[in-house]
Coordinates of C-alpha atoms in Angstrom, one line a residue:
Chain O
M1 CA -9.5 4.3 23.5
I2 CA -8.6 7.6 21.9
V3 CA -4.4 7.7 21.8
A4 CA -3.0 11.2 21.4
N5 CA 0.4 12.9 21.7
R6 CA 1.0 16.2 23.1
K7 CA 2.2 18.7 20.8
P8 CA 5.8 19.9 20.8
F9 CA 6.1 22.6 23.5
E10 CA 7.2 25.3 21.0
E11 CA 4.1 24.9 18.9
I12 CA 2.0 25.1 22.5
M13 CA 3.9 28.5 23.3
E14 CA 3.8 29.6 19.7
M15 CA -0.2 29.5 20.0
L16 CA -0.3 30.9 23.4
K17 CA 2.0 33.8 22.7
P18 CA -0.4 36.9 23.4
Y19 CA -2.3 35.8 25.9
K20 CA -1.5 36.2 29.8
K21 CA -4.8 34.6 31.5
I22 CA -4.9 30.7 30.5
L23 CA -7.2 28.4 31.1
L24 CA -5.6 24.8 30.5
L25 CA -7.9 22.2 30.3
G26 CA -7.7 18.2 31.0
C27 CA -9.8 15.4 30.4
N28 CA -10.2 12.4 32.7
E29 CA -11.1 9.8 29.8
C30 CA -8.9 8.6 26.9
V31 CA -6.2 11.2 27.3
T32 CA -5.8 10.2 31.1
V33 CA -5.3 6.4 30.6
C34 CA -2.6 7.4 27.4
S35 CA -1.3 9.9 29.7
V36 CA -1.3 12.6 27.6
G37 CA -4.2 15.0 28.8
G38 CA -4.9 14.0 32.4
A39 CA -4.5 16.1 35.8
K40 CA -1.1 15.1 36.1
E41 CA -0.3 16.7 32.4
V42 CA -2.2 19.5 33.0
A43 CA 0.0 20.0 36.0
V44 CA 3.5 19.5 34.0
L45 CA 2.3 21.3 31.3
A46 CA 1.4 24.2 33.5
S47 CA 4.4 24.3 35.2
E48 CA 6.7 24.2 32.0
I49 CA 4.6 27.2 30.7
R50 CA 5.1 29.0 34.0
L51 CA 8.8 28.4 34.1
S52 CA 9.0 29.6 30.0
R53 CA 7.4 32.6 31.0
L54 CA 9.3 33.4 33.9
K55 CA 12.4 32.8 31.7
N56 CA 11.8 35.2 29.3
I57 CA 9.8 37.8 32.1
I58 CA 6.5 37.4 30.7
P59 CA 3.7 37.2 33.0
V60 CA 1.1 34.4 33.0
E61 CA -1.2 33.4 35.1
I62 CA -2.7 29.8 34.2
K63 CA -6.0 27.7 35.6
E64 CA -5.6 24.0 35.7
H65 CA -8.7 22.3 35.7
T66 CA -9.6 18.5 34.5
L67 CA -13.1 17.3 33.3
E68 CA -14.8 14.3 33.7
R69 CA -15.4 14.0 29.9
Q70 CA -14.5 17.2 27.9
C71 CA -16.7 15.7 24.8
D72 CA -19.8 16.0 26.8
P73 CA -21.3 19.2 27.0
E74 CA -23.2 18.3 30.6
Y75 CA -19.1 18.5 31.9
A76 CA -18.4 21.0 29.5
L77 CA -21.0 23.4 30.8
S78 CA -19.5 23.0 34.5
I79 CA -17.0 25.5 33.7
S80 CA -19.1 28.3 32.7
S81 CA -18.7 30.3 36.0
F82 CA -15.0 31.0 35.1
V83 CA -14.3 30.8 31.4
N84 CA -14.3 34.3 31.2
D85 CA -11.7 34.8 33.5
Y86 CA -9.4 34.1 30.8
E87 CA -8.5 35.0 27.2
I88 CA -7.6 31.7 26.1
I89 CA -8.7 27.8 26.6
I90 CA -5.9 25.6 25.9
S91 CA -7.4 22.0 25.5
M92 CA -5.3 18.6 26.3
A93 CA -8.2 16.5 25.3
C94 CA -8.8 14.5 22.0
G95 CA -9.9 16.3 19.1
C96 CA -13.7 15.7 20.0
G97 CA -13.1 17.4 23.3
V98 CA -11.2 20.5 21.8
Q99 CA -14.5 20.7 19.4
T100 CA -17.0 20.5 22.1
I101 CA -15.2 23.1 24.3
A102 CA -15.1 25.4 21.4
E103 CA -19.0 24.9 20.6
T104 CA -19.7 25.4 24.3
Y105 CA -17.9 29.0 24.3
R106 CA -18.3 30.1 20.8
E107 CA -16.9 33.6 21.9
K108 CA -13.4 31.6 23.3
Y109 CA -10.3 30.8 21.5
V110 CA -10.3 27.2 22.2
V111 CA -6.7 25.7 20.7
P112 CA -5.2 22.1 21.3
A113 CA -2.2 21.1 23.2
V114 CA -2.1 17.1 21.6
N115 CA -2.6 15.5 18.4
T116 CA -5.4 13.1 18.4
T117 CA -3.5 10.0 16.7
F118 CA -5.9 6.9 16.8
M119 CA -8.8 4.6 18.1
G120 CA -6.3 1.9 19.7
S121 CA -5.4 0.0 22.2
S122 CA -2.6 -0.8 24.8
E123 CA -0.4 -4.0 24.2
E124 CA 2.1 -3.2 27.1
H125 CA 2.9 -0.7 29.4
G126 CA 3.7 2.4 27.6
V127 CA 2.7 0.7 23.9
W128 CA -0.4 1.6 22.3
R129 CA -1.7 0.6 18.8
E130 CA -3.9 1.4 16.2
K131 CA -6.6 -0.9 16.0
C132 CA -10.3 0.5 14.4
Q133 CA -11.0 3.0 12.2
G134 CA -14.6 3.2 12.4
C135 CA -15.5 2.1 9.1
G136 CA -18.8 1.2 10.2
N137 CA -18.8 -2.3 8.9
C138 CA -17.0 -4.6 10.7
I139 CA -15.8 -7.5 9.1
L140 CA -13.9 -9.0 12.4
D141 CA -15.7 -12.2 12.1
K142 CA -14.2 -12.8 8.7
T143 CA -10.4 -12.1 9.8
L144 CA -10.6 -13.6 13.3
G145 CA -10.3 -10.3 15.3
I146 CA -7.3 -8.4 13.1
C147 CA -8.9 -5.6 11.4
P148 CA -7.1 -5.6 8.1
V149 CA -8.6 -2.1 7.0
T150 CA -6.6 -0.6 10.0
R151 CA -3.6 -2.8 10.5
C152 CA -2.8 -3.5 7.0
A153 CA -0.9 -0.2 5.6
K154 CA -3.0 -0.7 2.4
S155 CA -6.3 -1.8 3.9
I156 CA -6.2 -4.7 1.8
L157 CA -8.9 -7.2 2.2
N158 CA -7.5 -10.0 0.3
G159 CA -3.6 -10.1 1.7
P160 CA -1.1 -10.2 2.4
C161 CA 0.6 -7.9 -0.3
G162 CA 4.3 -8.7 -1.5
G163 CA 5.6 -6.7 1.2
S164 CA 5.3 -8.9 4.1
Q165 CA 8.5 -10.4 5.5
G166 CA 9.6 -12.2 8.5
G167 CA 5.8 -11.2 10.3
S168 CA 6.6 -7.1 9.5
C169 CA 5.1 -4.4 7.2
E170 CA 6.8 -3.5 4.2
I171 CA 6.6 0.1 5.6
N172 CA 8.3 -0.3 8.9
K173 CA 9.9 -3.3 10.5
D174 CA 8.0 -2.5 14.0
T175 CA 4.5 -3.1 12.3
P176 CA 3.3 -6.6 12.3
C177 CA 1.9 -7.2 9.0
A178 CA -1.9 -7.6 9.4
W179 CA -2.4 -10.9 7.2
Q180 CA 0.7 -12.5 8.4
L181 CA -1.4 -11.9 12.0
I182 CA -4.6 -13.3 10.2
I183 CA -3.3 -16.0 8.4
D184 CA -1.5 -17.1 12.1
R185 CA -4.9 -17.1 13.6
L186 CA -6.8 -18.6 10.9
K187 CA -4.2 -21.8 11.2
Q188 CA -4.2 -22.0 14.9
M189 CA -8.2 -22.2 14.2
N190 CA -7.8 -24.6 12.0
M191 CA -10.1 -22.5 9.9
M192 CA -7.8 -21.7 6.5
E193 CA -10.7 -22.3 4.4
K194 CA -11.8 -19.1 5.0
Y195 CA -8.5 -17.5 3.5
L196 CA -9.7 -18.9 0.1
E197 CA -12.8 -16.8 0.2
I198 CA -12.5 -13.4 -2.0
Q199 CA -13.5 -10.4 0.2
P200 CA -15.7 -8.3 -2.2
V201 CA -15.3 -5.0 -3.0
K202 CA -16.1 -2.8 0.2
D203 CA -19.0 0.0 0.6
W204 CA -17.1 2.9 2.2
S205 CA -20.3 4.5 2.5
T206 CA -20.8 4.0 6.2
S207 CA -17.0 5.1 6.7
R208 CA -16.0 8.7 6.7
D209 CA -15.8 8.5 2.9
G210 CA -19.9 9.0 3.2
G211 CA -19.5 11.9 5.0
P212 CA -19.4 13.2 8.3
R213 CA -21.3 10.7 10.3
T214 CA -24.0 11.6 12.6
R215 CA -26.2 8.7 15.1
I216 CA -29.2 10.0 16.4
R217 CA -31.2 7.4 18.9
E218 CA -34.5 8.4 18.9
D219 CA -35.2 6.1 21.7
L220 CA -32.9 8.2 24.0
R221 CA -33.6 11.5 23.2
I222 CA -35.3 13.8 25.6
Chain V
M1 CA -12.6 -15.5 -25.4
T2 CA -9.7 -14.4 -26.7
T3 CA -8.6 -10.2 -26.6
E4 CA -6.7 -8.7 -29.2
S5 CA -3.6 -8.9 -26.9
N6 CA -0.4 -10.0 -28.6
L7 CA 0.8 -11.4 -25.4
E8 CA -2.3 -13.5 -25.1
K9 CA -1.9 -14.6 -28.5
V10 CA 1.7 -15.7 -28.2
L11 CA 0.8 -17.8 -24.9
K12 CA -2.2 -19.2 -26.4
S13 CA -0.1 -20.5 -29.0
G14 CA 2.7 -22.7 -26.7
S15 CA 5.3 -20.5 -27.6
F16 CA 7.5 -19.4 -24.7
A17 CA 6.6 -15.6 -23.9
V18 CA 9.3 -13.1 -23.2
T19 CA 7.9 -9.5 -21.4
S20 CA 10.1 -6.6 -20.6
E21 CA 9.6 -3.4 -19.0
C22 CA 9.4 0.4 -19.4
G23 CA 9.4 2.8 -16.8
P24 CA 7.9 6.0 -18.0
P25 CA 9.8 9.1 -17.3
R26 CA 9.9 11.7 -14.4
G27 CA 8.8 14.6 -17.1
A28 CA 6.6 15.5 -19.8
D29 CA 9.0 14.2 -22.6
T30 CA 8.3 11.4 -24.6
E31 CA 11.7 10.8 -26.0
A32 CA 13.2 8.8 -22.8
I33 CA 10.4 6.2 -23.4
R34 CA 10.9 5.8 -27.1
K35 CA 14.2 5.9 -26.4
K36 CA 13.7 2.5 -24.2
G37 CA 11.3 1.3 -26.4
A38 CA 13.8 1.5 -29.1
F39 CA 16.1 -1.0 -27.3
L40 CA 13.5 -3.5 -27.0
K41 CA 11.6 -3.4 -30.4
G42 CA 11.0 -7.0 -31.7
Y43 CA 12.6 -8.7 -28.8
V44 CA 9.4 -8.7 -26.5
D45 CA 5.5 -10.0 -26.9
G46 CA 4.3 -6.7 -24.9
V47 CA 6.0 -4.4 -22.6
N48 CA 5.1 -3.4 -19.2
V49 CA 4.2 0.1 -18.4
T50 CA 5.1 0.7 -14.8
D51 CA 2.4 2.9 -12.8
N52 CA 4.3 5.4 -10.3
Q53 CA 6.8 2.9 -9.5
T54 CA 8.0 2.9 -6.0
S55 CA 5.6 5.6 -5.2
V56 CA 7.9 8.2 -7.4
V57 CA 5.7 10.5 -9.5
R58 CA 6.2 9.8 -13.0
M59 CA 4.5 10.2 -16.5
S60 CA 1.3 7.8 -16.2
S61 CA 1.5 4.6 -17.5
F62 CA -1.7 5.1 -19.3
S63 CA 0.1 7.6 -21.7
A64 CA 3.4 6.0 -21.7
S65 CA 1.6 3.0 -22.6
L66 CA 0.0 4.5 -25.9
V67 CA 3.4 6.2 -26.7
L68 CA 4.9 2.3 -26.9
K69 CA 1.5 1.2 -28.6
E70 CA 2.1 4.0 -31.4
M71 CA 5.6 2.5 -31.7
G72 CA 4.0 -1.0 -32.3
F73 CA 4.7 -2.5 -29.1
D74 CA 1.6 -4.5 -27.2
P75 CA 1.9 -2.9 -24.2
V76 CA 0.8 -4.5 -20.8
M77 CA -0.4 -1.1 -18.5
Q78 CA 0.3 -1.6 -14.9
M79 CA -2.1 -0.4 -12.5
V80 CA -1.8 0.3 -9.1
C81 CA -4.8 0.7 -6.2
R82 CA -2.9 3.3 -4.1
D83 CA -3.6 6.5 -6.8
R84 CA -7.3 5.9 -7.6
N85 CA -10.7 4.7 -6.3
R86 CA -13.2 2.6 -8.1
I87 CA -14.5 5.7 -9.9
A88 CA -11.0 6.6 -11.5
I89 CA -9.9 2.8 -12.2
Q90 CA -12.8 2.0 -14.0
S91 CA -13.1 4.9 -15.8
D92 CA -9.1 4.1 -16.7
I93 CA -9.8 1.0 -17.9
L94 CA -12.3 2.1 -20.5
G95 CA -9.9 4.8 -21.4
A96 CA -7.2 2.1 -21.8
A97 CA -9.3 -0.4 -23.6
A98 CA -11.2 2.2 -26.0
L99 CA -7.6 3.1 -27.4
G100 CA -6.0 -0.1 -27.8
I101 CA -4.6 -1.3 -24.7
H102 CA -5.4 -4.9 -24.4
N103 CA -3.3 -6.0 -21.2
L104 CA -3.9 -4.8 -17.8
L105 CA -1.6 -5.3 -15.2
C106 CA -3.5 -5.5 -11.4
L107 CA -0.9 -4.6 -8.3
S108 CA -1.9 -3.1 -5.0
G109 CA 1.3 -0.8 -5.1
D110 CA 3.9 0.1 -3.2
H111 CA 3.2 2.2 -0.3
Q112 CA 3.6 5.9 -0.6
S113 CA 6.1 6.0 2.1
F114 CA 8.7 4.9 -0.1
G115 CA 8.3 7.7 -2.8
D116 CA 8.7 11.2 -3.1
H117 CA 5.6 12.4 -1.9
P118 CA 5.5 10.5 1.5
S119 CA 3.1 13.1 2.9
A120 CA 0.2 11.8 0.1
K121 CA -3.0 10.3 1.3
N122 CA -3.5 6.9 -0.7
V123 CA -6.9 5.6 -1.7
F124 CA -6.5 1.8 -1.6
D125 CA -10.7 1.9 -2.6
I126 CA -10.1 -1.7 -3.6
D127 CA -7.4 -4.3 -3.6
S128 CA -5.4 -5.9 -6.3
I129 CA -7.7 -8.9 -6.3
Q130 CA -11.0 -6.9 -6.5
L131 CA -9.2 -5.1 -9.2
I132 CA -8.7 -8.3 -11.4
Q133 CA -12.5 -9.3 -10.4
T134 CA -13.7 -5.6 -11.6
V135 CA -11.8 -5.8 -14.7
K136 CA -13.2 -9.6 -15.4
R137 CA -16.9 -7.8 -14.7
M138 CA -16.6 -5.0 -16.8
R139 CA -15.5 -7.2 -19.8
D140 CA -17.1 -10.5 -19.4
D141 CA -20.2 -9.6 -17.9
G142 CA -20.6 -5.6 -19.2
K143 CA -21.1 -4.0 -15.7
F144 CA -19.4 -1.6 -13.7
L145 CA -19.0 -2.6 -9.7
S146 CA -22.2 -0.3 -9.7
G147 CA -24.2 -3.2 -11.5
E148 CA -25.0 -0.8 -14.0
Q149 CA -24.3 -1.6 -18.1
I150 CA -21.5 -0.9 -19.8
K151 CA -21.7 0.0 -23.2
G152 CA -18.9 -0.9 -25.0
R153 CA -17.0 -3.7 -23.4
P154 CA -13.1 -3.4 -22.5
D155 CA -11.0 -6.0 -24.1
I156 CA -8.5 -6.6 -21.7
F157 CA -6.4 -9.2 -21.1
I158 CA -6.2 -9.7 -17.1
G159 CA -2.8 -10.2 -15.5
C160 CA -1.3 -9.8 -11.8
V161 CA 1.7 -10.3 -10.0
E162 CA 2.8 -12.6 -7.1
N163 CA 5.8 -12.4 -4.9
P164 CA 6.9 -16.2 -3.9
F165 CA 9.4 -15.0 -1.9
A166 CA 7.6 -12.6 0.7
D167 CA 6.1 -14.2 3.6
P168 CA 4.0 -15.9 4.8
F169 CA 5.7 -18.3 2.2
D170 CA 3.7 -21.5 2.5
I171 CA 0.2 -19.1 1.3
R172 CA 1.6 -17.6 -1.5
A173 CA 0.4 -20.2 -4.1
L174 CA -3.0 -20.0 -2.2
R175 CA -3.2 -16.2 -2.9
L176 CA -2.5 -16.7 -6.5
A177 CA -5.2 -19.5 -6.6
K178 CA -7.4 -16.6 -5.4
K179 CA -5.9 -14.5 -8.1
A180 CA -6.8 -16.7 -10.8
A181 CA -10.4 -17.9 -9.4
A182 CA -10.8 -13.6 -9.2
G183 CA -10.0 -13.8 -13.2
A184 CA -6.1 -13.0 -13.6
Q185 CA -5.4 -15.0 -16.9
F186 CA -1.4 -14.4 -16.3
V187 CA 1.1 -13.8 -13.7
Q188 CA 4.3 -12.1 -13.6
T189 CA 6.4 -12.8 -10.3
Q190 CA 8.7 -11.0 -8.6
C191 CA 12.3 -11.1 -9.8
V192 CA 13.6 -14.7 -9.1
F193 CA 16.9 -14.8 -7.5
N194 CA 16.8 -17.5 -5.5
V195 CA 15.8 -20.4 -7.8
E196 CA 15.6 -23.4 -5.4
K197 CA 12.8 -21.4 -3.2
F198 CA 10.9 -20.4 -6.5
S199 CA 11.1 -24.4 -7.6
K200 CA 9.3 -25.0 -4.3
W201 CA 6.6 -22.3 -4.7
M202 CA 6.0 -23.7 -8.4
E203 CA 5.4 -27.3 -7.0
M204 CA 2.8 -25.5 -4.6
V205 CA 1.4 -23.7 -7.5
R206 CA 1.2 -27.2 -9.5
D207 CA -0.3 -29.3 -6.6
L208 CA -3.4 -26.6 -7.3
G209 CA -3.4 -26.8 -10.5
I210 CA -3.2 -22.8 -11.2
H211 CA -0.3 -23.6 -14.1
E212 CA -3.4 -24.8 -15.9
K213 CA -5.8 -22.0 -15.1
M214 CA -2.6 -19.1 -16.0
Y215 CA 0.2 -18.4 -17.9
I216 CA 3.0 -18.2 -15.4
L217 CA 6.1 -15.7 -16.3
A218 CA 9.0 -15.8 -14.1
G219 CA 10.4 -12.6 -13.2
I220 CA 14.1 -11.8 -14.5
T221 CA 16.5 -9.0 -13.3
P222 CA 20.1 -8.4 -14.3
F223 CA 22.3 -7.3 -11.6
K224 CA 24.1 -4.6 -12.8
S225 CA 26.8 -4.0 -9.6
V226 CA 27.3 -5.4 -6.3
G227 CA 25.5 -2.3 -4.7
M228 CA 22.6 -2.9 -7.0
A229 CA 22.7 -6.5 -5.7
R230 CA 23.1 -5.5 -1.7
Y231 CA 20.4 -2.7 -2.3
M232 CA 17.8 -5.4 -3.8
K233 CA 18.5 -8.0 -0.7
T234 CA 18.4 -5.5 2.0
S235 CA 16.6 -2.3 1.2
V236 CA 13.4 -3.9 -1.2
P237 CA 10.5 -5.6 0.2
G238 CA 9.9 -9.1 -0.3
M239 CA 13.3 -9.6 -2.6
D240 CA 15.1 -12.7 -1.8
V241 CA 18.8 -12.5 -3.0
P242 CA 20.8 -15.5 -2.0
E243 CA 24.0 -14.4 -0.2
G244 CA 26.0 -16.7 -2.7
L245 CA 25.2 -14.5 -5.5
I246 CA 26.2 -11.7 -4.3
K247 CA 29.7 -13.3 -3.3
R248 CA 29.9 -14.2 -6.7
L249 CA 29.9 -10.6 -8.0
N250 CA 32.0 -9.7 -5.3
D251 CA 34.6 -12.1 -6.1
T252 CA 34.5 -10.7 -10.0
P253 CA 36.6 -8.3 -10.9
K254 CA 35.5 -5.1 -11.1
D255 CA 35.3 -4.4 -15.0
E256 CA 33.3 -7.8 -15.1
V257 CA 30.8 -7.4 -13.0
A258 CA 28.2 -6.2 -15.6
D259 CA 29.0 -9.2 -17.8
E260 CA 28.8 -11.7 -14.2
G261 CA 25.6 -10.2 -13.5
I262 CA 24.2 -11.1 -17.1
K263 CA 25.7 -14.5 -16.9
I264 CA 23.9 -15.0 -14.0
C265 CA 20.7 -13.9 -15.4
L266 CA 20.9 -16.1 -18.3
E267 CA 21.5 -18.9 -15.9
I268 CA 18.6 -18.1 -14.0
I269 CA 16.6 -18.1 -17.3
E270 CA 17.8 -21.6 -18.4
Q271 CA 17.0 -23.0 -14.8
V272 CA 13.3 -21.5 -14.6
R273 CA 12.6 -22.5 -18.2
T274 CA 12.9 -25.9 -17.1
I275 CA 10.4 -25.8 -14.2
K276 CA 7.0 -27.3 -15.1
G277 CA 4.2 -24.5 -15.8
I278 CA 6.3 -21.8 -16.4
A279 CA 5.1 -20.1 -19.8
G280 CA 7.5 -17.4 -20.1
I281 CA 9.7 -14.7 -18.7
H282 CA 9.3 -10.8 -17.5
I283 CA 12.7 -9.3 -17.7
M284 CA 12.8 -5.9 -15.5
A285 CA 16.1 -4.7 -16.3
I286 CA 16.1 -1.5 -14.1
E287 CA 17.6 1.3 -16.1
W288 CA 19.4 -1.1 -18.1
E289 CA 17.0 -1.7 -21.1
H290 CA 19.7 -1.7 -23.9
K291 CA 20.8 -5.2 -22.3
V292 CA 17.7 -6.8 -22.8
P293 CA 18.2 -7.6 -26.7
E294 CA 21.4 -9.2 -25.6
I295 CA 19.7 -11.2 -23.2
I296 CA 17.1 -12.6 -25.3
E297 CA 19.4 -13.7 -28.2
A298 CA 22.0 -15.2 -25.6
A299 CA 19.0 -16.8 -24.0
G300 CA 18.1 -18.4 -27.8
L301 CA 14.7 -16.6 -27.2
Y302 CA 14.8 -14.6 -30.7
P303 CA 13.4 -14.0 -32.9
R304 CA 9.9 -13.4 -31.1
P305 CA 6.8 -15.2 -32.6
S306 CA 5.4 -12.7 -35.1

């Protein structure tokens, strides 16, 4: 899923400064699961904004609304009846959601309340870790389910580098060395001969480096 | 095939090789590099020129290598994968070879978070093993990574590094075997302080026959102070400094610590020379270049083969 962090409150207030009528838009998908932009977080942020404005004696009217999925135009259109009642839309969805809303309501100023951080998974309650960069050419078969492109700080395909120590990456002790994990798994699976294969230079054209990506499925188009 | 590299010539002749390094200055003035070079003149078979080491911006290794080349050295130009993609890498290899640089040391590079521009975007288009393959392909097959023909192949003696003290320890020899298979002809190791562990690693290296496929130069660094030894132990990733050495320096009167550091360094040189498969040493006297001649003379490695 997509993991995000809420922006600092001061930054949010700065974006909202000139506006009195605010539409605060949550999303029921990934940002709800990672507890940053669902209905609950929308309610919390709305309260914080109201309190801050009350303290500073600046009037504000906030509508709290959470869409099933902000990155889908169908759901984005579902707010068309009341969008114009507000001066600004602040979205608590990931960057995809913010952009879908901005594209749907071109006359509206749409701003982000969260920083979209990564595609990852939950490792334990309250801990998410980046797992995939969407490089467009998956090699998880070769690295036994651990992605070095994403989880090695240097995206080394023939690792580990000389900075791997005690199972951790050189950049920070809390980051596991992806290649230590791969080697542990190779040993466990009795597949160390795979380690001796030199992984060739990667074709990054399927990744973001090839330019913004578009996928068209003719069979699904109406 | 033999390149024009002096280092390759010395190693092939069977002489015990000695290399050292010059870190380029943090400015456009060549005086600093000439000054460091002057200390090493006549004492080394090749001189490494670091490539923005620890991710701190310095004069490019290419330019500083040229300055040292002018001074009569055989530069070992270091190249990291952090700051250039395959287009820039191949271009710099051609440029270096064209201007008489015949040794290239292929490294991944420290992560930029260690340096003075931690907010930089990194590249890592290819890794160090793929860089070795790239140089070999350009030199031996006369081809770019794209498969297109090169007009004028780069004449490069291919080097790499390996850290016997990083984890997981048991694959560190295997990883060197991969580098040899990729085309690396010599390796300079991470600084050796823990000789016992280094010997174990060399045993694994010999079991895999790697010492017969490439020249192995042991990394040597003299301690300047107790603080430096402690810093290397605790703050430099992948460094193994035994507590006993720190204690030894600590127990030495303050004004004799530097001499004791040199003494330890000479003992380590003596010990690694007896390890089967060691073809030379690489002295990294960080900001202590003027001590290198003294170390080389005291180790009985002077004069160098002409």
